[in-house]
């Protein structure tokens, strides 16, 4: 029966190719009735019927149920003279069959599917030639069935994701297009799900575990939707669902929430326990569009918004999201002009988190995603060959926040924090423009500009005889892709006339992991070898293991401000800070706590054993002029 149902013919509509073969059989064999029958477990169903309206009958009275057991055509000259059929209701009643000749139809594997048969209300005989014609025609029908089955299998392959068995992008787009045809009368919902942190799963545990997780996600999604809904894997770690029936925005939000809850249950595979997380964007037709492209653009924006809000969330599309995306596109175009770079991929792509470290946490907008994330695509554009003007002289400006030794409040250095003075919008915080820079692959150009400006400021301080310790710059993941960042930094130092021992580079845990981990490690080792200090930023918020940390040429760990600010009020935060300090001491690393805003917090950190600090208690982000005056006052 499996072979029969694999053809997709049972209960299908009429098809001209089968109707023509049935009609040809009737003509060549001079019979009033011809059937192409398919014999199922409990019934006989006619795919084509010429000369009769008979479409279906029970298997136990079917002549064809006997014919499929034969290798040659089954011919019954007179049914009333054959004890097997004399009492058959098809003989005694309508259609009063007196003559039957049927040749079996077989699949390419040789399995019986049904028959091509001719019937007559009068007894008759057929000779060898007619039997040969019937057998040849049944072969033609079998070949047609095989062709149709092959086409069906190819269609399935073309529309199925081989890893998960779900529909693929092509199937999703086809189904969505069909559903949208009725969306004016019957709303259609679209969910777009993207796994959070899936790349780290592949990098840490390998692709077999990652593939198993994708299959598990597919099963969980399929278990949360109705049988009439479609779930598809669009590629990578992105899934989608088309939900029909009675849906509105509130229903879609609830169903998406239930899907996230199911997704986030622990997943075990081959001794590895994972805790999947995802973000979901939601859009509703016709409210959010009736064209496939419009609806997908809007649901993609909703997913973008969910990730920007901190991931692990559901976001329903609202028109304001489109306005925000347009603003980001305009910002990217203006920033590209400012940096003089060609840029990279379209802004219709999604960014994966702004680099809070680049802009200073004390002024970062609420909800800004912490840590510089990797963005898809290769970085483009040329690095500026000139030394940048001092901070504040151009559109890209720097602010400098001091870092002090907590025991005696002596200066150990400054962190460089980026701002952009937009021609129309004024001074922008990093959270306002870094997402656009990431989306447009402008981070390498921006990073180069920040480095040049920071070194130019360091040169000014050196010329003025001001001691500033080290000046720190943040390196983005994109700066390690397609560039020898170590060589470029050495060249920038030479142009500025600044010693490598006056520079400090900061990277987040996420930058040091992933497919480019070896390249990042090699670059950091090259920088460390010539005297540049390396800082691991936002420590405690990412995925770095102790083994990973020991392998990196790190001089200092920065404790994320979210733990530092709560160190007095939260036992958990204090425990985390203590653990980081203890780890750093065991590895011979200095610990810097960022986000210090009160003497009480500073005192608690000294008690814990934290050596260095940064925050508004000591000084906020300052312009180059302000930082120069601050240094001069301390020098007196």
XYZ file of C-alpha atoms in Angstrom:
636
model
C 0.000 0.000 0.000
C 2.928 2.345 0.659
C 3.978 2.140 -2.980
C 0.430 2.960 -4.057
C 0.158 6.019 -1.839
C 3.635 7.167 -2.832
C 2.237 7.810 -6.304
C -0.101 10.483 -4.961
C -2.829 9.226 -7.311
C -5.412 7.925 -4.854
C -8.346 10.342 -4.617
C -6.654 12.741 -7.029
C -8.509 14.598 -9.753
C -8.943 13.607 -13.379
C -5.872 13.801 -15.599
C -5.946 13.865 -19.365
C -3.063 11.434 -19.828
C -4.872 8.683 -17.889
C -8.253 9.443 -19.482
C -6.713 9.136 -22.950
C -5.141 5.765 -22.157
C -8.462 4.412 -20.864
C -10.281 5.638 -23.973
C -7.587 4.122 -26.223
C -7.937 0.753 -24.482
C -11.710 0.773 -25.078
C -11.239 1.616 -28.764
C -8.498 -0.911 -29.527
C -10.250 -3.740 -27.697
C -13.764 -2.844 -28.857
C -15.126 -2.661 -25.315
C -17.775 -0.211 -24.089
C -16.078 0.286 -20.696
C -12.418 0.774 -19.740
C -10.986 1.554 -16.319
C -7.637 2.437 -14.809
C -8.091 1.136 -11.285
C -6.020 1.446 -8.127
C -6.538 -1.247 -5.504
C -6.159 0.014 -1.933
C -6.358 -1.959 1.307
C -10.155 -2.002 1.405
C -11.360 -0.446 -1.817
C -10.992 -0.280 -5.568
C -10.744 3.304 -6.870
C -10.813 4.319 -10.526
C -8.308 6.941 -11.593
C -9.840 6.954 -15.092
C -13.209 5.598 -16.220
C -14.448 5.468 -19.802
C -18.029 4.432 -20.562
C -19.204 4.384 -16.931
C -19.601 6.734 -13.999
C -18.368 4.055 -11.605
C -15.628 5.625 -9.438
C -15.220 3.380 -6.409
C -16.304 0.012 -5.005
C -15.352 -2.327 -2.141
C -12.231 -4.403 -2.696
C -13.991 -7.681 -1.827
C -16.186 -7.459 -4.961
C -13.486 -6.078 -7.241
C -12.376 -8.119 -10.241
C -9.180 -6.075 -10.262
C -8.264 -7.364 -6.782
C -7.805 -10.734 -8.499
C -6.055 -9.346 -11.567
C -3.281 -7.668 -9.556
C -2.218 -11.101 -8.313
C -1.446 -12.209 -11.886
C 1.653 -11.667 -13.991
C -0.310 -11.875 -17.230
C -3.673 -10.312 -18.090
C -6.651 -11.912 -16.318
C -9.335 -12.647 -18.918
C -12.852 -13.891 -17.984
C -14.878 -14.677 -21.106
C -18.165 -15.152 -19.205
C -18.371 -14.137 -15.569
C -21.505 -16.207 -14.946
C -19.618 -19.316 -16.008
C -16.757 -18.628 -13.598
C -17.508 -19.831 -10.037
C -15.315 -17.052 -8.601
C -17.600 -14.349 -9.996
C -20.956 -15.942 -10.780
C -22.524 -14.585 -7.562
C -20.690 -11.247 -7.612
C -23.119 -8.296 -7.226
C -21.355 -6.557 -10.115
C -22.441 -9.472 -12.296
C -25.948 -9.905 -10.951
C -26.675 -6.180 -10.723
C -25.627 -2.984 -12.437
C -23.251 -2.695 -14.252
C -23.957 -6.387 -15.117
C -20.416 -7.356 -16.026
C -20.275 -10.452 -18.268
C -16.769 -9.977 -19.692
C -13.607 -8.801 -17.918
C -9.994 -8.461 -19.101
C -7.471 -6.753 -16.819
C -3.688 -6.389 -16.939
C -1.846 -5.540 -13.706
C -0.174 -2.169 -13.192
C 3.143 -2.400 -11.391
C 5.474 0.114 -9.837
C 9.101 0.369 -10.844
C 9.866 -1.936 -7.904
C 7.450 -4.535 -9.332
C 4.729 -3.964 -6.727
C 1.080 -4.282 -7.791
C -0.838 -0.994 -7.809
C -3.997 -1.723 -9.801
C -5.097 -2.655 -13.310
C -5.977 -1.427 -16.742
C -9.162 -3.317 -17.553
C -11.932 -3.445 -20.149
C -15.517 -4.612 -19.432
C -18.536 -5.637 -21.460
C -22.139 -6.479 -20.669
C -21.923 -9.438 -23.089
C -19.739 -12.540 -22.947
C -16.882 -12.492 -25.473
C -13.472 -13.895 -26.286
C -10.219 -12.121 -27.117
C -7.201 -13.543 -28.856
C -3.473 -13.295 -28.328
C -3.229 -10.019 -30.229
C -5.816 -8.300 -28.015
C -4.090 -9.682 -24.898
C -0.791 -8.253 -26.160
C -2.429 -4.865 -26.785
C -3.870 -4.854 -23.253
C -0.480 -5.756 -21.768
C 1.252 -3.033 -23.797
C -1.289 -0.430 -22.751
C -0.940 -1.451 -19.098
C 2.809 -0.955 -19.487
C 2.143 2.549 -20.796
C -0.099 3.276 -17.804
C 2.551 1.925 -15.417
C 5.175 4.110 -17.085
C 2.898 7.140 -16.722
C 2.417 6.341 -13.037
C 6.181 5.985 -12.554
C 6.773 9.306 -14.291
C 4.165 11.012 -12.147
C 5.676 9.474 -9.020
C 9.159 10.606 -10.043
C 7.872 14.118 -10.649
C 6.193 14.053 -7.248
C 9.415 12.895 -5.590
C 11.403 15.592 -7.350
C 8.852 18.161 -6.267
C 9.151 16.920 -2.695
C 12.937 17.130 -2.849
C 12.723 20.620 -4.296
C 10.422 21.776 -1.509
C 11.781 19.886 1.527
C 14.658 20.732 3.819
C 16.825 17.577 3.836
C 18.097 18.061 7.391
C 14.797 18.533 9.226
C 12.179 17.178 6.820
C 10.297 20.478 7.042
C 9.346 22.545 4.055
C 12.158 24.684 2.689
C 12.199 28.329 1.613
C 10.700 27.513 -1.793
C 7.814 25.608 -0.210
C 7.288 28.382 2.330
C 7.117 31.085 -0.333
C 4.738 29.024 -2.468
C 2.425 28.261 0.449
C 2.495 31.845 1.681
C 1.640 33.138 -1.771
C -1.322 30.777 -2.002
C -2.555 31.714 1.469
C -2.271 35.434 0.777
C -4.664 35.030 -2.137
C -7.461 34.564 0.430
C -6.013 36.796 3.148
C -8.485 39.621 2.539
C -11.260 37.310 3.738
C -9.199 35.054 6.014
C -6.219 36.578 7.883
C -2.861 34.822 7.631
C -0.116 34.995 10.243
C 3.607 34.607 9.642
C 6.137 33.765 12.356
C 9.866 34.113 11.736
C 12.131 32.433 14.300
C 15.878 32.812 14.612
C 17.895 30.855 17.177
C 19.995 32.929 19.558
C 23.606 31.847 19.967
C 23.406 28.951 17.499
C 26.816 29.760 16.039
C 28.376 29.220 19.461
C 26.760 25.769 19.629
C 28.372 24.775 16.334
C 31.711 26.247 17.311
C 31.806 24.687 20.774
C 30.235 21.257 20.198
C 30.581 20.709 16.455
C 28.157 20.535 13.560
C 26.666 17.113 14.442
C 25.331 18.581 17.692
C 24.223 21.714 15.873
C 22.370 19.634 13.284
C 20.707 17.595 16.026
C 19.561 20.818 17.678
C 18.077 22.062 14.404
C 16.149 18.802 14.036
C 14.953 19.148 17.623
C 13.781 22.703 16.991
C 11.950 21.514 13.882
C 10.150 18.827 15.884
C 9.187 21.283 18.603
C 7.866 23.795 16.098
C 5.864 21.142 14.267
C 4.392 20.040 17.588
C 3.178 23.560 18.397
C 1.221 24.263 15.207
C -1.956 22.844 13.725
C -1.915 20.268 10.966
C -3.201 22.920 8.558
C -0.259 25.231 9.283
C 3.092 25.084 7.510
C 6.452 25.061 9.279
C 9.582 25.564 7.186
C 13.306 25.922 7.661
C 14.442 28.856 5.577
C 18.130 28.129 6.005
C 20.778 28.145 8.716
C 19.066 28.605 12.074
C 16.056 30.467 10.686
C 12.584 28.911 10.714
C 9.178 30.204 9.663
C 5.534 29.249 10.013
C 2.423 30.183 8.049
C -0.600 30.156 10.351
C -4.080 30.245 8.851
C -7.527 30.075 10.375
C -8.890 32.493 12.967
C -5.832 34.605 13.814
C -5.206 38.158 14.949
C -2.198 39.940 16.449
C -3.039 38.875 20.011
C -3.527 35.224 19.018
C -0.282 35.235 17.060
C 1.615 36.719 19.993
C 0.252 34.017 22.324
C 1.089 31.234 19.899
C 4.569 32.633 19.335
C 5.048 32.819 23.113
C 3.992 29.193 23.480
C 6.428 28.261 20.729
C 9.282 30.042 22.509
C 8.392 28.289 25.766
C 8.520 24.900 24.032
C 11.745 25.804 22.274
C 13.503 26.784 25.491
C 13.078 23.422 27.181
C 16.433 21.644 27.710
C 17.695 19.670 24.724
C 19.914 16.629 25.277
C 22.047 15.001 22.607
C 24.913 12.553 22.973
C 25.723 13.628 26.514
C 25.423 17.351 25.779
C 22.644 19.398 27.375
C 21.683 22.606 25.579
C 19.238 25.341 26.507
C 17.943 26.678 23.192
C 16.727 30.237 22.937
C 15.221 32.110 20.058
C 13.618 35.336 18.935
C 10.396 35.542 16.930
C 9.034 38.214 14.626
C 5.313 38.250 13.844
C 3.348 39.805 10.979
C -0.310 39.538 9.989
C -1.936 39.749 6.559
C -3.770 41.704 5.303
C -2.921 44.258 8.025
C 0.833 44.204 7.378
C 0.707 43.559 3.641
C -0.872 41.334 1.015
C 2.209 40.884 -1.169
C 4.712 38.190 -0.179
C 7.674 40.578 -0.338
C 5.947 43.214 1.791
C 4.888 40.736 4.452
C 8.326 39.116 4.638
C 10.037 42.485 4.863
C 7.801 43.430 7.764
C 8.118 40.153 9.660
C 11.884 40.408 9.217
C 11.813 43.866 10.780
C 9.794 42.475 13.678
C 12.443 39.785 14.228
C 15.166 42.418 14.008
C 13.338 44.365 16.720
C 12.965 41.281 18.939
C 16.711 40.643 18.799
C 17.540 44.290 19.445
C 15.366 44.236 22.561
C 17.547 41.595 24.164
C 16.683 38.354 22.322
C 14.484 35.570 23.608
C 11.479 37.735 22.784
C 8.428 37.984 20.543
C 7.902 41.171 18.568
C 4.803 41.959 16.484
C 5.333 44.255 13.518
C 4.179 47.861 13.797
C 4.704 50.535 11.108
C 7.159 52.432 13.320
C 9.645 49.605 12.748
C 9.773 50.468 9.059
C 10.463 54.110 9.904
C 13.289 53.036 12.210
C 14.784 50.828 9.477
C 14.603 53.700 6.989
C 16.351 55.940 9.507
C 19.068 53.328 9.991
C 19.559 53.107 6.233
C 19.901 56.868 5.981
C 22.352 56.887 8.882
C 24.451 54.221 7.192
C 24.572 56.195 3.953
C 25.654 59.326 5.810
C 28.199 57.371 7.852
C 29.603 55.800 4.693
C 30.073 59.284 3.251
C 31.719 60.389 6.501
C 34.136 57.461 6.465
C 34.735 57.596 2.730
C 34.088 53.859 2.302
C 32.159 51.788 -0.209
C 30.581 49.755 2.548
C 29.144 46.291 2.287
C 25.816 44.526 2.179
C 22.323 45.983 2.040
C 20.726 47.425 5.130
C 17.784 45.085 4.638
C 19.996 42.569 6.477
C 19.794 42.358 10.239
C 22.461 43.483 12.684
C 23.345 41.341 15.674
C 23.812 43.827 18.499
C 25.480 47.224 18.876
C 28.928 47.435 20.444
C 28.185 49.080 23.738
C 31.876 49.021 24.535
C 32.611 51.476 21.727
C 30.436 54.162 23.199
C 30.760 54.039 26.965
C 28.308 52.190 29.159
C 27.558 55.152 31.417
C 25.831 56.897 28.530
C 24.502 53.948 26.581
C 20.719 53.968 26.005
C 18.614 51.583 28.076
C 18.098 48.261 26.346
C 21.218 48.525 24.222
C 22.596 45.043 23.643
C 25.842 44.604 25.535
C 28.966 43.467 23.767
C 30.161 43.655 20.206
C 28.632 40.828 18.197
C 29.791 39.350 14.927
C 27.881 40.493 11.876
C 27.338 38.412 8.698
C 29.224 39.249 5.532
C 32.777 40.302 4.738
C 34.108 43.749 5.598
C 34.857 46.078 2.711
C 36.586 49.348 1.963
C 40.118 50.745 2.342
C 41.712 51.923 5.565
C 42.572 55.644 5.688
C 46.282 56.152 5.088
C 46.471 59.517 6.877
C 46.759 60.283 10.569
C 43.327 61.384 11.755
C 42.904 64.842 13.270
C 42.649 65.113 17.061
C 39.372 63.943 18.591
C 36.604 66.480 18.056
C 37.972 67.963 14.840
C 35.866 65.836 12.513
C 32.499 64.103 12.233
C 33.758 61.063 14.147
C 34.690 62.226 17.642
C 36.164 60.471 20.628
C 35.493 60.771 24.313
C 38.019 59.550 26.863
C 37.061 57.997 30.208
C 39.789 57.574 32.838
C 40.689 54.263 34.452
C 42.195 54.412 37.942
C 43.881 52.143 40.442
C 41.365 51.836 43.260
C 43.898 51.684 46.087
C 45.514 55.099 45.470
C 43.401 56.570 42.631
C 46.430 56.793 40.362
C 45.734 56.931 36.622
C 46.392 53.779 34.592
C 44.844 54.856 31.288
C 41.856 56.003 29.251
C 39.261 54.142 27.229
C 38.406 55.747 23.875
C 34.656 56.017 23.301
C 33.203 56.910 19.922
C 30.627 59.578 19.050
C 29.420 60.883 15.694
C 28.527 64.489 15.055
C 25.872 64.100 12.374
C 25.385 67.094 10.034
C 21.660 67.333 10.793
C 21.074 65.274 13.930
C 23.920 66.593 16.022
C 26.036 64.504 18.378
C 24.951 60.860 18.293
C 25.607 58.261 20.956
C 26.935 54.893 19.758
C 23.587 53.204 20.220
C 22.193 55.556 17.587
C 24.596 54.689 14.776
C 26.603 51.527 15.520
C 23.728 49.247 14.435
C 23.777 51.014 11.068
C 27.558 50.693 10.879
C 27.347 46.959 11.556
C 24.555 46.384 9.054
C 26.449 48.218 6.322
C 29.783 46.518 7.100
C 31.353 49.839 8.036
C 32.870 48.666 11.318
C 36.384 48.127 9.867
C 36.429 51.674 8.485
C 35.016 53.108 11.695
C 37.461 51.095 13.791
C 40.385 52.380 11.749
C 39.191 55.967 12.174
C 38.841 55.525 15.948
C 42.330 54.023 16.203
C 43.919 56.859 14.222
C 42.116 59.526 16.276
C 43.031 57.875 19.586
C 46.699 57.647 18.609
C 46.685 61.265 17.429
C 45.369 62.291 20.849
C 48.002 60.160 22.570
C 50.681 61.892 20.479
C 49.389 65.291 21.606
C 49.578 64.266 25.265
C 53.077 62.913 24.796
C 54.162 66.140 23.128
C 52.666 68.097 26.041
C 54.526 65.962 28.550
C 51.311 64.605 30.084
C 51.356 61.090 31.520
C 48.254 59.139 30.546
C 49.236 55.494 30.994
C 47.676 53.560 28.132
C 44.973 54.626 25.725
C 42.469 51.874 24.943
C 40.526 51.196 21.747
C 37.903 48.542 21.081
C 38.320 46.103 18.213
C 35.249 44.773 16.408
C 34.931 41.246 15.054
C 34.757 42.592 11.498
C 38.232 44.126 11.867
C 39.727 40.633 12.069
C 38.060 39.422 8.856
C 39.988 39.862 5.640
C 42.592 42.111 7.256
C 45.916 41.665 9.024
C 44.813 43.811 11.935
C 48.124 43.399 13.769
C 50.104 44.828 10.849
C 47.616 47.646 10.389
C 47.838 48.639 14.066
C 51.650 48.554 13.938
C 51.565 50.830 10.891
C 49.153 53.214 12.619
C 51.442 53.367 15.660
C 54.402 54.159 13.409
C 52.518 56.931 11.607
C 51.481 58.497 14.907
C 54.875 58.045 16.527
C 53.352 56.302 19.547
C 54.939 53.378 21.406
C 52.995 50.082 21.418
C 53.254 50.182 25.227
C 50.990 53.231 25.212
C 48.170 51.310 23.494
C 45.621 48.880 24.836
C 43.126 46.907 22.712
C 39.833 45.615 24.054
C 37.839 42.709 22.630
C 34.676 41.073 23.897
C 34.382 37.350 24.533
C 32.247 36.961 21.423
C 34.992 38.379 19.186
C 37.474 35.766 20.427
C 35.201 32.839 19.637
C 33.620 31.404 16.532
C 35.064 30.443 13.165
C 37.649 33.219 13.264
C 38.882 32.334 16.766
C 42.294 31.177 15.542
C 42.801 34.315 13.461
C 41.802 36.522 16.395
C 44.126 34.670 18.762
C 47.029 34.941 16.313
C 46.446 38.673 15.820
C 46.212 39.316 19.554
C 49.434 37.374 20.131
C 51.194 39.491 17.520
C 49.981 42.672 19.186
C 50.879 41.429 22.658
C 54.343 40.442 21.484
C 55.241 44.044 20.593
C 53.983 45.405 23.910
C 50.314 46.217 23.312
C 48.113 45.322 26.284
C 45.093 43.070 25.622
C 41.860 43.397 27.611
C 38.921 40.985 27.574
C 35.850 43.190 27.857
C 32.422 42.448 29.358
C 33.813 39.358 31.056
C 31.140 37.174 32.597
C 28.456 37.915 30.016
C 29.667 35.620 27.222
C 30.789 32.093 26.505
C 34.514 32.012 27.298
C 35.682 28.904 29.133
C 38.694 28.731 31.439
C 40.628 26.776 28.807
C 39.777 29.397 26.207
C 40.835 32.203 28.553
C 44.186 30.576 29.361
C 44.975 30.304 25.652
C 44.482 34.017 24.942
C 47.268 36.588 25.544
C 45.109 38.603 27.968
C 46.511 41.103 30.490
C 43.281 42.307 32.053
C 39.650 41.349 32.531
C 36.895 43.960 32.623
C 33.910 43.055 34.786
C 30.666 44.048 33.107
C 28.998 47.107 34.637
C 25.727 45.212 35.174
C 27.431 43.205 37.933
C 29.418 46.129 39.338
C 26.481 48.497 39.789
C 24.578 45.862 41.808
C 27.530 44.670 43.848
C 26.181 46.250 47.057
C 22.539 45.263 46.680
C 22.799 41.857 45.026
C 24.489 38.828 46.533
C 24.561 37.207 43.117
C 26.357 40.178 41.565
C 28.882 40.282 44.396
C 29.475 36.537 44.041
C 30.101 36.947 40.311
C 32.544 39.811 40.858
C 34.355 37.816 43.564
C 34.591 34.828 41.214
C 36.022 36.947 38.394
C 38.546 38.573 40.748
C 39.585 35.172 42.096
C 39.921 33.776 38.583
C 41.970 36.758 37.470
C 44.290 36.514 40.448
C 44.855 32.798 39.834
C 45.811 33.566 36.219
C 47.910 36.601 37.065
C 45.474 39.029 35.416
C 44.402 42.471 36.581
C 40.691 43.072 37.078
C 38.991 46.336 36.117
C 35.434 47.052 37.236
C 33.468 49.423 35.005
C 30.401 51.440 35.902
C 31.557 52.636 39.355
C 29.347 55.542 40.403
C 29.729 55.716 44.193
C 32.397 55.540 46.860
C 30.478 52.738 48.549
C 30.777 50.547 45.441
C 34.444 51.462 45.059
C 35.129 50.505 48.684
C 33.310 47.198 48.304
C 35.361 46.407 45.203
C 38.606 47.139 47.062
C 37.478 44.763 49.808
C 36.742 42.080 47.217
C 40.214 42.534 45.736
C 39.441 44.374 42.503
C 42.473 46.481 41.530
C 41.199 48.898 38.871
C 38.054 50.896 38.241
C 36.268 53.057 35.691
C 33.090 55.105 36.020
C 31.503 58.463 36.714
C 32.887 58.475 40.251
C 36.305 59.178 38.733
C 35.242 60.974 35.570
C 32.810 60.609 32.721
C 33.634 60.464 29.018
C 35.534 63.672 28.180
C 36.486 65.402 24.957
C 40.166 65.572 24.112
C 40.335 69.149 25.376
C 38.567 68.221 28.627
C 40.759 65.166 29.150
C 43.880 67.264 28.525
C 42.773 69.776 31.165
C 41.953 66.908 33.547
C 45.443 65.474 33.075
C 47.045 68.879 33.533
C 45.236 69.417 36.834
C 46.400 66.050 38.117
C 49.968 66.830 37.095
C 50.115 69.916 39.312
